PDB file of C-alpha atoms in Angstrom:
ATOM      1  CA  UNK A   1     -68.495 236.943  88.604  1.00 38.00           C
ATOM      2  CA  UNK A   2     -69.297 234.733  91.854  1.00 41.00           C
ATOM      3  CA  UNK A   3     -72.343 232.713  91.184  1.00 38.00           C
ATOM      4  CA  UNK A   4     -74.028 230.807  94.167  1.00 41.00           C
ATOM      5  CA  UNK A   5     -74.879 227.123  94.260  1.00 41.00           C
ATOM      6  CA  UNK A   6     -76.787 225.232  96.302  1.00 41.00           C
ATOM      7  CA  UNK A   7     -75.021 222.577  98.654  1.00 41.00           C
ATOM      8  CA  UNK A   8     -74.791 218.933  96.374  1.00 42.00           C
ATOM      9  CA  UNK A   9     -74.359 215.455  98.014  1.00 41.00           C
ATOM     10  CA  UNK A  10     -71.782 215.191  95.199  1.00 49.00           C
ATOM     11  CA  UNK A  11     -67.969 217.654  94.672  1.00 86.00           C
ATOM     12  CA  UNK A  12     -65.115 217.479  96.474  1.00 94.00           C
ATOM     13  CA  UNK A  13     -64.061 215.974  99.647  1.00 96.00           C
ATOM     14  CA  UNK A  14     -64.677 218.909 101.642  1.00 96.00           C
ATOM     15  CA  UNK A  15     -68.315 219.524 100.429  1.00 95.00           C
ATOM     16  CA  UNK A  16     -69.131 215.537 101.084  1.00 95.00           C
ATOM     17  CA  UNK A  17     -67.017 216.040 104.452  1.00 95.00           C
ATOM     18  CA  UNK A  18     -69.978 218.429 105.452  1.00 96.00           C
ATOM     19  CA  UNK A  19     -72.920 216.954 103.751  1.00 94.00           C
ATOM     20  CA  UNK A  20     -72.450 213.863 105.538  1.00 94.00           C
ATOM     21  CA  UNK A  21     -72.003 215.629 108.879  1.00 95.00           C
ATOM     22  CA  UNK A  22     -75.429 217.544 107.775  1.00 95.00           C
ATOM     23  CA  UNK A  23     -73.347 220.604 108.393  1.00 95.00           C
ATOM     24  CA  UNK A  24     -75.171 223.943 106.821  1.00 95.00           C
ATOM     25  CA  UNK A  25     -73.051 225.941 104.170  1.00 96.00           C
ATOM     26  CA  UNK A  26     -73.218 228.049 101.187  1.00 96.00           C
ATOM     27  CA  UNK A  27     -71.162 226.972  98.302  1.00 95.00           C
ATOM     28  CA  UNK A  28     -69.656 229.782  95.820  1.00 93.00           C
ATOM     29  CA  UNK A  29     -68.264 229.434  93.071  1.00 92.00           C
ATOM     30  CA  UNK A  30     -65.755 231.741  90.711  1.00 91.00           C
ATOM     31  CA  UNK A  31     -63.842 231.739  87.253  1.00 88.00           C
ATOM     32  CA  UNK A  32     -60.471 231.189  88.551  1.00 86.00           C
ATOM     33  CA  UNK A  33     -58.112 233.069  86.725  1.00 83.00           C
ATOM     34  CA  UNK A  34     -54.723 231.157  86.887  1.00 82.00           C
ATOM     35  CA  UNK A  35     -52.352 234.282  86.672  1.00 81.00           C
ATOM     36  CA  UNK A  36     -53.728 235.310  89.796  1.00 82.00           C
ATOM     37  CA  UNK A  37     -50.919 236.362  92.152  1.00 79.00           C
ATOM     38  CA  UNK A  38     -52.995 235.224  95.521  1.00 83.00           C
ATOM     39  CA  UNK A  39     -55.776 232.420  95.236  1.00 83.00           C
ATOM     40  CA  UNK A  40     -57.708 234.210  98.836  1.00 84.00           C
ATOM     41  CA  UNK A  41     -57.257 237.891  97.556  1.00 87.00           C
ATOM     42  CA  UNK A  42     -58.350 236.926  93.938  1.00 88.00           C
ATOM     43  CA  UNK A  43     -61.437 234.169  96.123  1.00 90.00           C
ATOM     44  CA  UNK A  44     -62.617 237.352  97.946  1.00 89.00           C
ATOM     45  CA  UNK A  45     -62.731 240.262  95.478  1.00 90.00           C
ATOM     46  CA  UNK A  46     -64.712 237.324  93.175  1.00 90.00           C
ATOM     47  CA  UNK A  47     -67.150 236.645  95.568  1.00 91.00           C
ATOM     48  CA  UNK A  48     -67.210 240.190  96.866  1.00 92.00           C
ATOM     49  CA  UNK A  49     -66.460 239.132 100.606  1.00 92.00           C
ATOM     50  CA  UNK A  50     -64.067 241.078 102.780  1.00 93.00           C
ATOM     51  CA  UNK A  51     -60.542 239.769 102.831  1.00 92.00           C
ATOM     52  CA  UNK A  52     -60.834 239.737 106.348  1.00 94.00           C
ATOM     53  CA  UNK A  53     -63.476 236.594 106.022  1.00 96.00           C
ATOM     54  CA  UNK A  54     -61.831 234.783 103.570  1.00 96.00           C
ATOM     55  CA  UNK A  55     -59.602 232.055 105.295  1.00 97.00           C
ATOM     56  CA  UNK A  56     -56.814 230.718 103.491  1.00 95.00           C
ATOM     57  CA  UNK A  57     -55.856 227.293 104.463  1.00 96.00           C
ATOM     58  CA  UNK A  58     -51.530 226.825 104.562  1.00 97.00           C
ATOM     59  CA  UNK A  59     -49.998 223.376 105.909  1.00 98.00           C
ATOM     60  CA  UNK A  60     -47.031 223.849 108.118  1.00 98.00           C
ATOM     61  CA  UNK A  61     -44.334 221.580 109.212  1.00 98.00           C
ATOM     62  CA  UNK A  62     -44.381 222.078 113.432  1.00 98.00           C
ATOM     63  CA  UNK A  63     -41.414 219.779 114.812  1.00 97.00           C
ATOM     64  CA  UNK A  64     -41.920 216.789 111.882  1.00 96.00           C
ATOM     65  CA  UNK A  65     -45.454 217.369 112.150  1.00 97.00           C
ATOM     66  CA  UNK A  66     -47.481 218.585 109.271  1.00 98.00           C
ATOM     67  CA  UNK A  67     -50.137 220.887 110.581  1.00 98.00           C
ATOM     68  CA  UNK A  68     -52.798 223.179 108.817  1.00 98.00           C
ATOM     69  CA  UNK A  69     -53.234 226.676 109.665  1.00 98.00           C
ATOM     70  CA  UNK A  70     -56.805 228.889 108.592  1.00 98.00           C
ATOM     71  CA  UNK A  71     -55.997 232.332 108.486  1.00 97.00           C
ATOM     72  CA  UNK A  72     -57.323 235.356 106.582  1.00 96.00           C
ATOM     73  CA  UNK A  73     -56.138 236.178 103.627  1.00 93.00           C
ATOM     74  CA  UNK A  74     -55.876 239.657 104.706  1.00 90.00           C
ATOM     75  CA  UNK A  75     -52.951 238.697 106.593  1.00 92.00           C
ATOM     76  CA  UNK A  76     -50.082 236.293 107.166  1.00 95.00           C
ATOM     77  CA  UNK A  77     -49.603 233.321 108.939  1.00 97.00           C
ATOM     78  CA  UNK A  78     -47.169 233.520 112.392  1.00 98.00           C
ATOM     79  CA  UNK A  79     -45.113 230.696 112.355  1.00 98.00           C
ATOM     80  CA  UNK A  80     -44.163 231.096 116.038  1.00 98.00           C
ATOM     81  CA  UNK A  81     -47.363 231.686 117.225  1.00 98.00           C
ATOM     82  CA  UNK A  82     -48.520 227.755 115.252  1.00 98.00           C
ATOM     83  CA  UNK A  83     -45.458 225.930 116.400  1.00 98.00           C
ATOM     84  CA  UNK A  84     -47.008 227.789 120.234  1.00 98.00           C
ATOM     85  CA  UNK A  85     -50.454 226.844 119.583  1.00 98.00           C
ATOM     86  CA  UNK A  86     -49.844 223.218 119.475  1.00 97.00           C
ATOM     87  CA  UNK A  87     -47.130 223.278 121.889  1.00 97.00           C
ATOM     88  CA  UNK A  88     -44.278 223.057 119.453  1.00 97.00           C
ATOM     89  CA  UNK A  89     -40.920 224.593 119.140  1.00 97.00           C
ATOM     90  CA  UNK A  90     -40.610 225.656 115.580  1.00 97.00           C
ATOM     91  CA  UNK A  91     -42.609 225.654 112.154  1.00 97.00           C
ATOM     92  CA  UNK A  92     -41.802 226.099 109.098  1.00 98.00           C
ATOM     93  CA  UNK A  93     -44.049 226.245 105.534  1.00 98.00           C
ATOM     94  CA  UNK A  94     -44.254 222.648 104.327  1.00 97.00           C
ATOM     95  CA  UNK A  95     -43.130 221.962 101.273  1.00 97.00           C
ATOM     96  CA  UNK A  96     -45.986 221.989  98.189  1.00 95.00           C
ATOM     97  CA  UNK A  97     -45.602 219.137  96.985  1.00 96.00           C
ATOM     98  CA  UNK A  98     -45.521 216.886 100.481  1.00 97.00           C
ATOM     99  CA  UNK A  99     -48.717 219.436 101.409  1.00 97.00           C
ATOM    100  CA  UNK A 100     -50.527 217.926  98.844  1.00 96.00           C
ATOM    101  CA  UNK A 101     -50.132 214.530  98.565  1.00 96.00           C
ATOM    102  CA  UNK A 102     -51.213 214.350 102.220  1.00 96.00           C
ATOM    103  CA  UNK A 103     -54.269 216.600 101.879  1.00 96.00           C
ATOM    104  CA  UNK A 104     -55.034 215.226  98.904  1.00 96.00           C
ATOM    105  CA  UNK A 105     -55.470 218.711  97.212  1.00 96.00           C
ATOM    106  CA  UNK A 106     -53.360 220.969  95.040  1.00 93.00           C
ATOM    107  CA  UNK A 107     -51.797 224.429  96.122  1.00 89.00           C
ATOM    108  CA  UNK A 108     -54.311 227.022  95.715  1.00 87.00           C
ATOM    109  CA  UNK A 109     -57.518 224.755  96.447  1.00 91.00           C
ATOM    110  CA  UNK A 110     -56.564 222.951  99.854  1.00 95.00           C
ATOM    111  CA  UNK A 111     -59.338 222.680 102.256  1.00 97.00           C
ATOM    112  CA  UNK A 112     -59.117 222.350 106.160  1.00 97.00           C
ATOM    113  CA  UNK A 113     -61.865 219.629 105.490  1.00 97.00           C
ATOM    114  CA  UNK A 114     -62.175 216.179 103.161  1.00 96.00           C
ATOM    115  CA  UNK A 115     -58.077 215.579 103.321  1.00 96.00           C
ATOM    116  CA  UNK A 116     -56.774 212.380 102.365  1.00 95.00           C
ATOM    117  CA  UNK A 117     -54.871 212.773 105.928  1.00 93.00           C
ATOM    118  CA  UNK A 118     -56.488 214.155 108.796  1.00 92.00           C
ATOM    119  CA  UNK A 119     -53.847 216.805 109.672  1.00 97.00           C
ATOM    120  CA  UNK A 120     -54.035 218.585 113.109  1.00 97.00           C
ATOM    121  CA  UNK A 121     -55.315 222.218 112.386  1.00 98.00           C
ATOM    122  CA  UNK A 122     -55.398 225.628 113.981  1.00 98.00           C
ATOM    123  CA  UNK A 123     -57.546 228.459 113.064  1.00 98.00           C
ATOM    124  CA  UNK A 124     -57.230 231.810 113.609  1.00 98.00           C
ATOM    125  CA  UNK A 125     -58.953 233.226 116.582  1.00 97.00           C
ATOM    126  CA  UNK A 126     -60.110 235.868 114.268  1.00 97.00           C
ATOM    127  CA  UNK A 127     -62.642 233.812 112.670  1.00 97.00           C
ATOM    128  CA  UNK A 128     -64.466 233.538 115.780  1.00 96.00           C
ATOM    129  CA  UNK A 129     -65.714 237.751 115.037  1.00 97.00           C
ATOM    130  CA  UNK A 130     -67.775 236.796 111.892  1.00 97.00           C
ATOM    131  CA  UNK A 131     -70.987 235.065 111.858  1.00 97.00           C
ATOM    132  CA  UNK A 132     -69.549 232.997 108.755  1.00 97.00           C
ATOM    133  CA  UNK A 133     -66.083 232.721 107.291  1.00 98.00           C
ATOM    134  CA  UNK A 134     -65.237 231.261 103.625  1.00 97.00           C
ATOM    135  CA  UNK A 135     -62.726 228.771 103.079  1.00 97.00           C
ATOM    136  CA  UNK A 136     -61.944 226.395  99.771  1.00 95.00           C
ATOM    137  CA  UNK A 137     -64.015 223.801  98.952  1.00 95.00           C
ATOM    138  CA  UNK A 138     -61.295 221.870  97.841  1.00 94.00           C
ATOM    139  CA  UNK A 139     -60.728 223.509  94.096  1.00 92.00           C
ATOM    140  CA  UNK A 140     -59.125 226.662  93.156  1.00 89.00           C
ATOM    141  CA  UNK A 141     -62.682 228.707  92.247  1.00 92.00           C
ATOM    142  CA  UNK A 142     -64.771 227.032  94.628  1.00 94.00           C
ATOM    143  CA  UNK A 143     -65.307 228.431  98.346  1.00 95.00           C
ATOM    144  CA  UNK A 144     -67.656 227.363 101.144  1.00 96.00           C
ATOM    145  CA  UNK A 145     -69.219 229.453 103.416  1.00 97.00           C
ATOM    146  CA  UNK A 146     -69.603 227.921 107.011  1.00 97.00           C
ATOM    147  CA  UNK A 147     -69.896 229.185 110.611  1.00 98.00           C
ATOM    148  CA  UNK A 148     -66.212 229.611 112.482  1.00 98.00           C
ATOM    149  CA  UNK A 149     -67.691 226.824 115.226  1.00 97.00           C
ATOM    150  CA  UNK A 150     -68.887 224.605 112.244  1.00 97.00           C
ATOM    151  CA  UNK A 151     -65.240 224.531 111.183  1.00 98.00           C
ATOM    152  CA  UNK A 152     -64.069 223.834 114.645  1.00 97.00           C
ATOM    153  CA  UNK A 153     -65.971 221.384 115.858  1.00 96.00           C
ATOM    154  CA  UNK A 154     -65.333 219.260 111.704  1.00 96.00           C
ATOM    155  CA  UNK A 155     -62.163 219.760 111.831  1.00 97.00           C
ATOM    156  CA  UNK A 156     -61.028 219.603 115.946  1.00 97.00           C
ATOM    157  CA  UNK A 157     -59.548 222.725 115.123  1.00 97.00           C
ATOM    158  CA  UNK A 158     -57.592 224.446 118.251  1.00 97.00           C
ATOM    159  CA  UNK A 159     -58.535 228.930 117.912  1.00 97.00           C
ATOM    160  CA  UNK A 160     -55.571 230.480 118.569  1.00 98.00           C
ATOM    161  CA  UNK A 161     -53.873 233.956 117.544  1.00 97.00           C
ATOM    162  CA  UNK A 162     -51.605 232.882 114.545  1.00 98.00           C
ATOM    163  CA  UNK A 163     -52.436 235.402 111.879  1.00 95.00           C
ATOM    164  CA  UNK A 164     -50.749 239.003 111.653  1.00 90.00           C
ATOM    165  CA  UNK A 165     -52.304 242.112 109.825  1.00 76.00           C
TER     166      UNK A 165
END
């Protein structure tokens, strides 16, 4: 069952990223259970939050660039409309591995904030129709809960239309 916590000065890079920026959020926690088929689907029925404002965080390859796209789990990432939204030609899903050594993170627990590499991001201009969206904190069983501009402004995040239903 999701249990609430109270924002720490300590955790992962993502939860210092918005302590230090004195950035308010909510962070929930969850027993991950490892055979879970999808980390945002299993993140959202744990914590009881539509699937709709639960943001999974995926890093792209856009034209040799590594780029990270936030969209709802309830949906899937466009790959044209990222490579648009930063004015490239073509994307691609980066590979795992190269994903996170740069973020610093592993699969299943990579957060738009706190990455080893600042990576340019794009979130889905979905998130801007909920007063707060969750992300990961940076673990696999660990979410925050921010505001959409919050995430925009920490991360210089461009909105765009890059999720589908």
């Amino acid at each position: 069952m999701a249990k609430k916590q109270k924002k720490q000065a300590g955790g992962t890079p993502a939860t210092v990223a918005l302590t230090t920026a004195g950035v308010p959020y909510t962070l929930h926690s969850y027993d991950h259970d490892p055979a879970s088929p999808s980390y945002g689907e299993e993140a959202a029925e744990a914590l009881g939050v539509s699937p709709d404002r639960v943001f999974k965080t995926l890093v792209a390859d856009v034209d040799g660039e590594l780029t990270v796209a936030v969209v709802p789990v309830a949906g899937q990432l466009d790959l044209k409309a990222l490579a648009s939204a930063v004015g490239g030609k073509r994307a691609t899903m980066a590979d795992p591995t190269l994903a996170e050594r740069t973020t610093g993170y592993v699969r299943g627990g990579i957060s738009p904030l706190g990455q080893r590499k600042r990576l340019r991001t794009v979130l889905d201009a979905s998130a801007s129709t909920h007063e707060t969206i969750c992300i990961s904190a940076g673990r696999r069983g660990l979410e925050v809960e921010l505001t959409p501009t919050a995430l925009t402004t920490l991360t210089a995040a461009v909105l765009a239309h890059i999720g589908r239903g």
